[in-house]
């Protein structure tokens, strides 16, 4: 059945090379204070990856790159919390991982088939190209985001405020189309608890109002 959550926790500091946390399995958490190169979490298989800025850094995380390109490529399960901006092709072919990032380059969620990706900031162009499953939440002005999203296979929707499911069920595949408010709040809490993100903290402190600033990207076939 695999290891229980947090069976192994590895704390690191510095600059990681390519493929940091590749194929990481359940029960293993890797927490990095610093930055990482391309392919973070490639094939993530149940583990947890946390990357936050260098200790004592004073720059704004949501305005600075913290990981390279093609992160979470082919991830199937697990969690990833990045307190900073990712490069291009974030979450390509993600089929089940849960991730929070504070901005991305072009082609985010490309060919995604499952999982949940939250972007707390700006995105590049061609968002959700070929996205056939899963859900993405983007903290961005709707009119600005529409110009960057590839609408050939997805719709941009308002988040739902249903509040009719137990917290432990919010990532269950049978509840994916509902309870956006609970899911967004839980992801923000996990992101803040993992990274200390100032952005997540600010949104949580004024959550009811800030919820209106999120848009939901939902594939038509998945819906």
JSON list of C-alpha atoms in Angstrom, two decimals:
[
{"chain": "A", "resi": 1, "resn": "UNK", "atom": "CA", "xyz": [0.00, 0.00, 0.00]},
{"chain": "A", "resi": 2, "resn": "UNK", "atom": "CA", "xyz": [2.98, 2.30, 0.04]},
{"chain": "A", "resi": 3, "resn": "UNK", "atom": "CA", "xyz": [4.35, 4.54, 2.79]},
{"chain": "A", "resi": 4, "resn": "UNK", "atom": "CA", "xyz": [2.17, 6.72, 4.99]},
{"chain": "A", "resi": 5, "resn": "UNK", "atom": "CA", "xyz": [2.30, 10.46, 4.35]},
{"chain": "A", "resi": 6, "resn": "UNK", "atom": "CA", "xyz": [5.47, 12.16, 5.67]},
{"chain": "A", "resi": 7, "resn": "UNK", "atom": "CA", "xyz": [7.22, 8.82, 6.32]},
{"chain": "A", "resi": 8, "resn": "UNK", "atom": "CA", "xyz": [10.34, 10.37, 4.77]},
{"chain": "A", "resi": 9, "resn": "UNK", "atom": "CA", "xyz": [10.94, 14.14, 4.74]},
{"chain": "A", "resi": 10, "resn": "UNK", "atom": "CA", "xyz": [14.03, 15.57, 3.04]},
{"chain": "A", "resi": 11, "resn": "UNK", "atom": "CA", "xyz": [14.88, 19.24, 3.64]},
{"chain": "A", "resi": 12, "resn": "UNK", "atom": "CA", "xyz": [17.27, 20.86, 1.19]},
{"chain": "A", "resi": 13, "resn": "UNK", "atom": "CA", "xyz": [18.71, 24.29, 0.46]},
{"chain": "A", "resi": 14, "resn": "UNK", "atom": "CA", "xyz": [20.30, 25.59, -2.71]},
{"chain": "A", "resi": 15, "resn": "UNK", "atom": "CA", "xyz": [19.86, 25.25, -6.46]},
{"chain": "A", "resi": 16, "resn": "UNK", "atom": "CA", "xyz": [18.60, 21.91, -7.78]},
{"chain": "A", "resi": 17, "resn": "UNK", "atom": "CA", "xyz": [19.48, 20.63, -11.24]},
{"chain": "A", "resi": 18, "resn": "UNK", "atom": "CA", "xyz": [17.14, 19.08, -13.78]},
{"chain": "A", "resi": 19, "resn": "UNK", "atom": "CA", "xyz": [14.41, 16.55, -12.91]},
{"chain": "A", "resi": 20, "resn": "UNK", "atom": "CA", "xyz": [14.22, 17.39, -9.21]},
{"chain": "A", "resi": 21, "resn": "UNK", "atom": "CA", "xyz": [11.81, 14.96, -7.52]},
{"chain": "A", "resi": 22, "resn": "UNK", "atom": "CA", "xyz": [11.31, 12.85, -10.66]},
{"chain": "A", "resi": 23, "resn": "UNK", "atom": "CA", "xyz": [8.92, 9.90, -10.14]},
{"chain": "A", "resi": 24, "resn": "UNK", "atom": "CA", "xyz": [8.68, 10.71, -6.42]},
{"chain": "A", "resi": 25, "resn": "UNK", "atom": "CA", "xyz": [6.51, 8.09, -4.69]},
{"chain": "A", "resi": 26, "resn": "UNK", "atom": "CA", "xyz": [3.92, 8.24, -1.91]},
{"chain": "A", "resi": 27, "resn": "UNK", "atom": "CA", "xyz": [5.13, 8.94, 1.60]},
{"chain": "A", "resi": 28, "resn": "UNK", "atom": "CA", "xyz": [8.17, 10.95, 0.52]},
{"chain": "A", "resi": 29, "resn": "UNK", "atom": "CA", "xyz": [8.26, 14.75, 0.85]},
{"chain": "A", "resi": 30, "resn": "UNK", "atom": "CA", "xyz": [11.09, 16.86, -0.55]},
{"chain": "A", "resi": 31, "resn": "UNK", "atom": "CA", "xyz": [11.21, 20.47, 0.62]},
{"chain": "A", "resi": 32, "resn": "UNK", "atom": "CA", "xyz": [13.69, 22.84, -1.04]},
{"chain": "A", "resi": 33, "resn": "UNK", "atom": "CA", "xyz": [14.56, 26.39, -0.03]},
{"chain": "A", "resi": 34, "resn": "UNK", "atom": "CA", "xyz": [16.04, 27.88, -3.17]},
{"chain": "A", "resi": 35, "resn": "UNK", "atom": "CA", "xyz": [15.28, 27.19, -6.81]},
{"chain": "A", "resi": 36, "resn": "UNK", "atom": "CA", "xyz": [15.24, 24.36, -9.35]},
{"chain": "A", "resi": 37, "resn": "UNK", "atom": "CA", "xyz": [15.86, 23.76, -13.05]},
{"chain": "A", "resi": 38, "resn": "UNK", "atom": "CA", "xyz": [13.63, 22.09, -15.67]},
{"chain": "A", "resi": 39, "resn": "UNK", "atom": "CA", "xyz": [11.43, 18.99, -15.23]},
{"chain": "A", "resi": 40, "resn": "UNK", "atom": "CA", "xyz": [10.61, 19.37, -11.53]},
{"chain": "A", "resi": 41, "resn": "UNK", "atom": "CA", "xyz": [8.24, 16.54, -10.57]},
{"chain": "A", "resi": 42, "resn": "UNK", "atom": "CA", "xyz": [8.37, 14.79, -13.93]},
{"chain": "A", "resi": 43, "resn": "UNK", "atom": "CA", "xyz": [6.27, 11.65, -13.53]},
{"chain": "A", "resi": 44, "resn": "UNK", "atom": "CA", "xyz": [5.36, 12.56, -9.93]},
{"chain": "A", "resi": 45, "resn": "UNK", "atom": "CA", "xyz": [3.82, 9.38, -8.49]},
{"chain": "A", "resi": 46, "resn": "UNK", "atom": "CA", "xyz": [2.32, 10.27, -5.14]},
{"chain": "A", "resi": 47, "resn": "UNK", "atom": "CA", "xyz": [5.09, 12.18, -3.36]},
{"chain": "A", "resi": 48, "resn": "UNK", "atom": "CA", "xyz": [5.08, 15.82, -2.31]},
{"chain": "A", "resi": 49, "resn": "UNK", "atom": "CA", "xyz": [7.39, 18.54, -3.65]},
{"chain": "A", "resi": 50, "resn": "UNK", "atom": "CA", "xyz": [7.73, 21.92, -1.95]},
{"chain": "A", "resi": 51, "resn": "UNK", "atom": "CA", "xyz": [9.94, 24.70, -3.32]},
{"chain": "A", "resi": 52, "resn": "UNK", "atom": "CA", "xyz": [10.12, 28.10, -1.65]},
{"chain": "A", "resi": 53, "resn": "UNK", "atom": "CA", "xyz": [12.53, 31.03, -1.99]},
{"chain": "A", "resi": 54, "resn": "UNK", "atom": "CA", "xyz": [15.95, 31.06, -0.37]},
{"chain": "A", "resi": 55, "resn": "UNK", "atom": "CA", "xyz": [15.85, 31.73, 3.34]},
{"chain": "A", "resi": 56, "resn": "UNK", "atom": "CA", "xyz": [16.10, 35.45, 4.21]},
{"chain": "A", "resi": 57, "resn": "UNK", "atom": "CA", "xyz": [15.28, 36.45, 0.62]},
{"chain": "A", "resi": 58, "resn": "UNK", "atom": "CA", "xyz": [13.33, 39.70, 0.36]},
{"chain": "A", "resi": 59, "resn": "UNK", "atom": "CA", "xyz": [11.96, 39.54, -3.19]},
{"chain": "A", "resi": 60, "resn": "UNK", "atom": "CA", "xyz": [8.30, 39.04, -4.11]},
{"chain": "A", "resi": 61, "resn": "UNK", "atom": "CA", "xyz": [7.86, 35.35, -4.91]},
{"chain": "A", "resi": 62, "resn": "UNK", "atom": "CA", "xyz": [5.00, 35.85, -7.39]},
{"chain": "A", "resi": 63, "resn": "UNK", "atom": "CA", "xyz": [7.19, 38.13, -9.50]},
{"chain": "A", "resi": 64, "resn": "UNK", "atom": "CA", "xyz": [10.23, 35.86, -9.70]},
{"chain": "A", "resi": 65, "resn": "UNK", "atom": "CA", "xyz": [11.06, 32.54, -11.38]},
{"chain": "A", "resi": 66, "resn": "UNK", "atom": "CA", "xyz": [11.65, 29.64, -8.99]},
{"chain": "A", "resi": 67, "resn": "UNK", "atom": "CA", "xyz": [11.58, 26.62, -11.36]},
{"chain": "A", "resi": 68, "resn": "UNK", "atom": "CA", "xyz": [12.33, 26.03, -15.03]},
{"chain": "A", "resi": 69, "resn": "UNK", "atom": "CA", "xyz": [10.31, 24.56, -17.90]},
{"chain": "A", "resi": 70, "resn": "UNK", "atom": "CA", "xyz": [8.13, 21.45, -18.27]},
{"chain": "A", "resi": 71, "resn": "UNK", "atom": "CA", "xyz": [7.49, 20.83, -14.59]},
{"chain": "A", "resi": 72, "resn": "UNK", "atom": "CA", "xyz": [5.09, 18.02, -13.60]},
{"chain": "A", "resi": 73, "resn": "UNK", "atom": "CA", "xyz": [5.41, 16.52, -17.08]},
{"chain": "A", "resi": 74, "resn": "UNK", "atom": "CA", "xyz": [3.37, 13.31, -17.02]},
{"chain": "A", "resi": 75, "resn": "UNK", "atom": "CA", "xyz": [2.63, 13.49, -13.28]},
{"chain": "A", "resi": 76, "resn": "UNK", "atom": "CA", "xyz": [0.04, 10.94, -12.15]},
{"chain": "A", "resi": 77, "resn": "UNK", "atom": "CA", "xyz": [-0.52, 11.73, -8.45]},
{"chain": "A", "resi": 78, "resn": "UNK", "atom": "CA", "xyz": [0.93, 13.63, -5.53]},
{"chain": "A", "resi": 79, "resn": "UNK", "atom": "CA", "xyz": [1.22, 17.32, -4.63]},
{"chain": "A", "resi": 80, "resn": "UNK", "atom": "CA", "xyz": [3.51, 20.18, -5.66]},
{"chain": "A", "resi": 81, "resn": "UNK", "atom": "CA", "xyz": [3.67, 23.63, -4.05]},
{"chain": "A", "resi": 82, "resn": "UNK", "atom": "CA", "xyz": [5.88, 26.26, -5.67]},
{"chain": "A", "resi": 83, "resn": "UNK", "atom": "CA", "xyz": [6.15, 29.71, -4.09]},
{"chain": "A", "resi": 84, "resn": "UNK", "atom": "CA", "xyz": [7.24, 31.47, -7.25]},
{"chain": "A", "resi": 85, "resn": "UNK", "atom": "CA", "xyz": [6.81, 31.50, -11.02]},
{"chain": "A", "resi": 86, "resn": "UNK", "atom": "CA", "xyz": [7.38, 28.51, -13.32]},
{"chain": "A", "resi": 87, "resn": "UNK", "atom": "CA", "xyz": [8.64, 28.54, -16.89]},
{"chain": "A", "resi": 88, "resn": "UNK", "atom": "CA", "xyz": [6.86, 27.19, -19.96]},
{"chain": "A", "resi": 89, "resn": "UNK", "atom": "CA", "xyz": [4.73, 24.03, -20.23]},
{"chain": "A", "resi": 90, "resn": "UNK", "atom": "CA", "xyz": [3.84, 23.66, -16.57]},
{"chain": "A", "resi": 91, "resn": "UNK", "atom": "CA", "xyz": [1.66, 20.60, -15.91]},
{"chain": "A", "resi": 92, "resn": "UNK", "atom": "CA", "xyz": [1.95, 19.11, -19.40]},
{"chain": "A", "resi": 93, "resn": "UNK", "atom": "CA", "xyz": [0.12, 15.75, -19.49]},
{"chain": "A", "resi": 94, "resn": "UNK", "atom": "CA", "xyz": [-0.65, 15.96, -15.78]},
{"chain": "A", "resi": 95, "resn": "UNK", "atom": "CA", "xyz": [-3.12, 13.17, -15.10]},
{"chain": "A", "resi": 96, "resn": "UNK", "atom": "CA", "xyz": [-3.71, 13.40, -11.36]},
{"chain": "A", "resi": 97, "resn": "UNK", "atom": "CA", "xyz": [-1.34, 15.62, -9.38]},
{"chain": "A", "resi": 98, "resn": "UNK", "atom": "CA", "xyz": [-2.45, 18.63, -7.33]},
{"chain": "A", "resi": 99, "resn": "UNK", "atom": "CA", "xyz": [-0.27, 21.71, -7.81]},
{"chain": "A", "resi": 100, "resn": "UNK", "atom": "CA", "xyz": [-0.10, 25.38, -6.83]},
{"chain": "A", "resi": 101, "resn": "UNK", "atom": "CA", "xyz": [2.24, 27.83, -8.56]},
{"chain": "A", "resi": 102, "resn": "UNK", "atom": "CA", "xyz": [2.36, 31.64, -8.51]},
{"chain": "A", "resi": 103, "resn": "UNK", "atom": "CA", "xyz": [2.64, 32.25, -12.25]},
{"chain": "A", "resi": 104, "resn": "UNK", "atom": "CA", "xyz": [3.64, 30.41, -15.42]},
{"chain": "A", "resi": 105, "resn": "UNK", "atom": "CA", "xyz": [4.99, 30.87, -18.92]},
{"chain": "A", "resi": 106, "resn": "UNK", "atom": "CA", "xyz": [3.30, 29.68, -22.13]},
{"chain": "A", "resi": 107, "resn": "UNK", "atom": "CA", "xyz": [1.42, 26.39, -22.66]},
{"chain": "A", "resi": 108, "resn": "UNK", "atom": "CA", "xyz": [0.45, 25.75, -19.02]},
{"chain": "A", "resi": 109, "resn": "UNK", "atom": "CA", "xyz": [-1.77, 22.65, -18.57]},
{"chain": "A", "resi": 110, "resn": "UNK", "atom": "CA", "xyz": [-1.05, 21.52, -22.12]},
{"chain": "A", "resi": 111, "resn": "UNK", "atom": "CA", "xyz": [-2.57, 18.06, -22.84]},
{"chain": "A", "resi": 112, "resn": "UNK", "atom": "CA", "xyz": [-3.63, 17.75, -19.21]},
{"chain": "A", "resi": 113, "resn": "UNK", "atom": "CA", "xyz": [-5.99, 14.82, -18.53]},
{"chain": "A", "resi": 114, "resn": "UNK", "atom": "CA", "xyz": [-6.55, 14.95, -14.75]},
{"chain": "A", "resi": 115, "resn": "UNK", "atom": "CA", "xyz": [-5.60, 16.55, -11.46]},
{"chain": "A", "resi": 116, "resn": "UNK", "atom": "CA", "xyz": [-5.95, 20.15, -10.29]},
{"chain": "A", "resi": 117, "resn": "UNK", "atom": "CA", "xyz": [-3.59, 23.02, -11.11]},
{"chain": "A", "resi": 118, "resn": "UNK", "atom": "CA", "xyz": [-3.91, 26.43, -9.45]},
{"chain": "A", "resi": 119, "resn": "UNK", "atom": "CA", "xyz": [-2.05, 29.45, -10.84]},
{"chain": "A", "resi": 120, "resn": "UNK", "atom": "CA", "xyz": [-1.89, 32.43, -8.48]},
{"chain": "A", "resi": 121, "resn": "UNK", "atom": "CA", "xyz": [-0.84, 35.01, -11.02]},
{"chain": "A", "resi": 122, "resn": "UNK", "atom": "CA", "xyz": [0.01, 35.70, -14.62]},
{"chain": "A", "resi": 123, "resn": "UNK", "atom": "CA", "xyz": [0.12, 33.06, -17.34]},
{"chain": "A", "resi": 124, "resn": "UNK", "atom": "CA", "xyz": [1.62, 33.01, -20.80]},
{"chain": "A", "resi": 125, "resn": "UNK", "atom": "CA", "xyz": [-0.28, 32.34, -24.01]},
{"chain": "A", "resi": 126, "resn": "UNK", "atom": "CA", "xyz": [-1.84, 29.06, -25.17]},
{"chain": "A", "resi": 127, "resn": "UNK", "atom": "CA", "xyz": [-3.07, 28.04, -21.74]},
{"chain": "A", "resi": 128, "resn": "UNK", "atom": "CA", "xyz": [-4.94, 24.68, -21.71]},
{"chain": "A", "resi": 129, "resn": "UNK", "atom": "CA", "xyz": [-4.08, 23.69, -25.29]},
{"chain": "A", "resi": 130, "resn": "UNK", "atom": "CA", "xyz": [-5.27, 20.10, -25.75]},
{"chain": "A", "resi": 131, "resn": "UNK", "atom": "CA", "xyz": [-6.53, 19.93, -22.16]},
{"chain": "A", "resi": 132, "resn": "UNK", "atom": "CA", "xyz": [-9.11, 17.13, -21.99]},
{"chain": "A", "resi": 133, "resn": "UNK", "atom": "CA", "xyz": [-9.42, 16.49, -18.23]},
{"chain": "A", "resi": 134, "resn": "UNK", "atom": "CA", "xyz": [-8.81, 17.88, -14.78]},
{"chain": "A", "resi": 135, "resn": "UNK", "atom": "CA", "xyz": [-9.46, 21.41, -13.58]},
{"chain": "A", "resi": 136, "resn": "UNK", "atom": "CA", "xyz": [-7.43, 24.58, -13.39]},
{"chain": "A", "resi": 137, "resn": "UNK", "atom": "CA", "xyz": [-8.07, 27.64, -11.22]},
{"chain": "A", "resi": 138, "resn": "UNK", "atom": "CA", "xyz": [-6.42, 30.89, -12.26]},
{"chain": "A", "resi": 139, "resn": "UNK", "atom": "CA", "xyz": [-6.21, 34.01, -10.11]},
{"chain": "A", "resi": 140, "resn": "UNK", "atom": "CA", "xyz": [-6.42, 36.54, -12.88]},
{"chain": "A", "resi": 141, "resn": "UNK", "atom": "CA", "xyz": [-8.68, 39.11, -14.52]},
{"chain": "A", "resi": 142, "resn": "UNK", "atom": "CA", "xyz": [-11.15, 37.27, -16.78]},
{"chain": "A", "resi": 143, "resn": "UNK", "atom": "CA", "xyz": [-10.82, 39.55, -19.80]},
{"chain": "A", "resi": 144, "resn": "UNK", "atom": "CA", "xyz": [-7.01, 39.43, -19.68]},
{"chain": "A", "resi": 145, "resn": "UNK", "atom": "CA", "xyz": [-6.98, 35.65, -19.25]},
{"chain": "A", "resi": 146, "resn": "UNK", "atom": "CA", "xyz": [-9.39, 35.00, -22.14]},
{"chain": "A", "resi": 147, "resn": "UNK", "atom": "CA", "xyz": [-6.80, 36.38, -24.55]},
{"chain": "A", "resi": 148, "resn": "UNK", "atom": "CA", "xyz": [-4.22, 33.86, -23.31]},
{"chain": "A", "resi": 149, "resn": "UNK", "atom": "CA", "xyz": [-6.38, 30.74, -22.99]},
{"chain": "A", "resi": 150, "resn": "UNK", "atom": "CA", "xyz": [-6.76, 28.28, -25.88]},
{"chain": "A", "resi": 151, "resn": "UNK", "atom": "CA", "xyz": [-10.53, 27.76, -25.97]},
{"chain": "A", "resi": 152, "resn": "UNK", "atom": "CA", "xyz": [-10.61, 24.93, -28.50]},
{"chain": "A", "resi": 153, "resn": "UNK", "atom": "CA", "xyz": [-11.26, 22.29, -25.81]},
{"chain": "A", "resi": 154, "resn": "UNK", "atom": "CA", "xyz": [-12.09, 24.19, -22.60]},
{"chain": "A", "resi": 155, "resn": "UNK", "atom": "CA", "xyz": [-14.51, 26.72, -21.18]},
{"chain": "A", "resi": 156, "resn": "UNK", "atom": "CA", "xyz": [-13.73, 29.54, -18.77]},
{"chain": "A", "resi": 157, "resn": "UNK", "atom": "CA", "xyz": [-16.30, 29.50, -15.96]},
{"chain": "A", "resi": 158, "resn": "UNK", "atom": "CA", "xyz": [-17.08, 31.21, -12.68]},
{"chain": "A", "resi": 159, "resn": "UNK", "atom": "CA", "xyz": [-16.19, 29.21, -9.60]},
{"chain": "A", "resi": 160, "resn": "UNK", "atom": "CA", "xyz": [-19.05, 27.39, -7.85]},
{"chain": "A", "resi": 161, "resn": "UNK", "atom": "CA", "xyz": [-19.93, 28.03, -4.22]},
{"chain": "A", "resi": 162, "resn": "UNK", "atom": "CA", "xyz": [-21.83, 24.91, -3.26]},
{"chain": "A", "resi": 163, "resn": "UNK", "atom": "CA", "xyz": [-20.30, 23.85, 0.07]},
{"chain": "A", "resi": 164, "resn": "UNK", "atom": "CA", "xyz": [-22.00, 20.45, 0.20]},
{"chain": "A", "resi": 165, "resn": "UNK", "atom": "CA", "xyz": [-19.16, 17.99, 0.64]},
{"chain": "A", "resi": 166, "resn": "UNK", "atom": "CA", "xyz": [-16.80, 16.91, 3.41]},
{"chain": "A", "resi": 167, "resn": "UNK", "atom": "CA", "xyz": [-13.30, 18.47, 3.21]},
{"chain": "A", "resi": 168, "resn": "UNK", "atom": "CA", "xyz": [-11.61, 15.09, 2.74]},
{"chain": "A", "resi": 169, "resn": "UNK", "atom": "CA", "xyz": [-13.73, 14.50, -0.38]},
{"chain": "A", "resi": 170, "resn": "UNK", "atom": "CA", "xyz": [-12.94, 17.73, -2.23]},
{"chain": "A", "resi": 171, "resn": "UNK", "atom": "CA", "xyz": [-10.40, 16.06, -4.53]},
{"chain": "A", "resi": 172, "resn": "UNK", "atom": "CA", "xyz": [-12.55, 12.98, -5.15]},
{"chain": "A", "resi": 173, "resn": "UNK", "atom": "CA", "xyz": [-13.16, 12.49, -8.86]},
{"chain": "A", "resi": 174, "resn": "UNK", "atom": "CA", "xyz": [-16.91, 12.34, -8.27]},
{"chain": "A", "resi": 175, "resn": "UNK", "atom": "CA", "xyz": [-16.90, 15.84, -6.78]},
{"chain": "A", "resi": 176, "resn": "UNK", "atom": "CA", "xyz": [-14.57, 17.47, -9.27]},
{"chain": "A", "resi": 177, "resn": "UNK", "atom": "CA", "xyz": [-17.27, 19.58, -10.91]},
{"chain": "A", "resi": 178, "resn": "UNK", "atom": "CA", "xyz": [-18.57, 21.08, -7.68]},
{"chain": "A", "resi": 179, "resn": "UNK", "atom": "CA", "xyz": [-17.36, 22.71, -4.47]},
{"chain": "A", "resi": 180, "resn": "UNK", "atom": "CA", "xyz": [-14.84, 25.02, -6.10]},
{"chain": "A", "resi": 181, "resn": "UNK", "atom": "CA", "xyz": [-14.79, 27.31, -3.08]},
{"chain": "A", "resi": 182, "resn": "UNK", "atom": "CA", "xyz": [-13.78, 24.52, -0.68]},
{"chain": "A", "resi": 183, "resn": "UNK", "atom": "CA", "xyz": [-11.20, 23.15, -3.09]},
{"chain": "A", "resi": 184, "resn": "UNK", "atom": "CA", "xyz": [-9.61, 26.55, -3.71]},
{"chain": "A", "resi": 185, "resn": "UNK", "atom": "CA", "xyz": [-9.48, 27.33, 0.00]},
{"chain": "A", "resi": 186, "resn": "UNK", "atom": "CA", "xyz": [-7.94, 23.96, 0.86]},
{"chain": "A", "resi": 187, "resn": "UNK", "atom": "CA", "xyz": [-5.28, 24.33, -1.85]},
{"chain": "A", "resi": 188, "resn": "UNK", "atom": "CA", "xyz": [-4.42, 27.82, -0.63]},
{"chain": "A", "resi": 189, "resn": "UNK", "atom": "CA", "xyz": [-4.07, 26.51, 2.94]},
{"chain": "A", "resi": 190, "resn": "UNK", "atom": "CA", "xyz": [-1.79, 23.69, 1.84]},
{"chain": "A", "resi": 191, "resn": "UNK", "atom": "CA", "xyz": [0.28, 26.10, -0.23]},
{"chain": "A", "resi": 192, "resn": "UNK", "atom": "CA", "xyz": [0.65, 28.53, 2.67]},
{"chain": "A", "resi": 193, "resn": "UNK", "atom": "CA", "xyz": [1.40, 25.82, 5.24]},
{"chain": "A", "resi": 194, "resn": "UNK", "atom": "CA", "xyz": [4.02, 24.30, 2.92]},
{"chain": "A", "resi": 195, "resn": "UNK", "atom": "CA", "xyz": [5.76, 27.43, 1.64]},
{"chain": "A", "resi": 196, "resn": "UNK", "atom": "CA", "xyz": [4.70, 30.38, 3.80]},
{"chain": "A", "resi": 197, "resn": "UNK", "atom": "CA", "xyz": [3.47, 32.11, 0.63]},
{"chain": "A", "resi": 198, "resn": "UNK", "atom": "CA", "xyz": [2.56, 35.75, 1.27]},
{"chain": "A", "resi": 199, "resn": "UNK", "atom": "CA", "xyz": [0.21, 35.67, -1.70]},
{"chain": "A", "resi": 200, "resn": "UNK", "atom": "CA", "xyz": [-1.74, 32.69, -0.39]},
{"chain": "A", "resi": 201, "resn": "UNK", "atom": "CA", "xyz": [-1.92, 34.33, 3.06]},
{"chain": "A", "resi": 202, "resn": "UNK", "atom": "CA", "xyz": [-3.30, 37.55, 1.60]},
{"chain": "A", "resi": 203, "resn": "UNK", "atom": "CA", "xyz": [-6.00, 35.75, -0.38]},
{"chain": "A", "resi": 204, "resn": "UNK", "atom": "CA", "xyz": [-7.02, 33.59, 2.59]},
{"chain": "A", "resi": 205, "resn": "UNK", "atom": "CA", "xyz": [-7.35, 36.63, 4.85]},
{"chain": "A", "resi": 206, "resn": "UNK", "atom": "CA", "xyz": [-10.00, 38.08, 2.52]},
{"chain": "A", "resi": 207, "resn": "UNK", "atom": "CA", "xyz": [-11.20, 34.84, 0.98]},
{"chain": "A", "resi": 208, "resn": "UNK", "atom": "CA", "xyz": [-14.89, 35.54, 0.34]},
{"chain": "A", "resi": 209, "resn": "UNK", "atom": "CA", "xyz": [-14.07, 38.62, -1.72]},
{"chain": "A", "resi": 210, "resn": "UNK", "atom": "CA", "xyz": [-10.91, 37.24, -3.35]},
{"chain": "A", "resi": 211, "resn": "UNK", "atom": "CA", "xyz": [-12.79, 34.13, -4.53]},
{"chain": "A", "resi": 212, "resn": "UNK", "atom": "CA", "xyz": [-14.43, 36.33, -7.16]},
{"chain": "A", "resi": 213, "resn": "UNK", "atom": "CA", "xyz": [-11.01, 36.93, -8.71]},
{"chain": "A", "resi": 214, "resn": "UNK", "atom": "CA", "xyz": [-10.56, 33.25, -9.62]},
{"chain": "A", "resi": 215, "resn": "UNK", "atom": "CA", "xyz": [-11.66, 31.73, -12.90]},
{"chain": "A", "resi": 216, "resn": "UNK", "atom": "CA", "xyz": [-12.18, 28.03, -13.53]},
{"chain": "A", "resi": 217, "resn": "UNK", "atom": "CA", "xyz": [-10.85, 26.32, -16.65]},
{"chain": "A", "resi": 218, "resn": "UNK", "atom": "CA", "xyz": [-12.85, 23.19, -17.40]},
{"chain": "A", "resi": 219, "resn": "UNK", "atom": "CA", "xyz": [-12.48, 20.88, -20.44]},
{"chain": "A", "resi": 220, "resn": "UNK", "atom": "CA", "xyz": [-15.74, 20.46, -22.36]},
{"chain": "A", "resi": 221, "resn": "UNK", "atom": "CA", "xyz": [-15.46, 16.66, -22.60]},
{"chain": "A", "resi": 222, "resn": "UNK", "atom": "CA", "xyz": [-14.59, 16.37, -18.92]},
{"chain": "A", "resi": 223, "resn": "UNK", "atom": "CA", "xyz": [-17.64, 18.42, -17.97]}
]
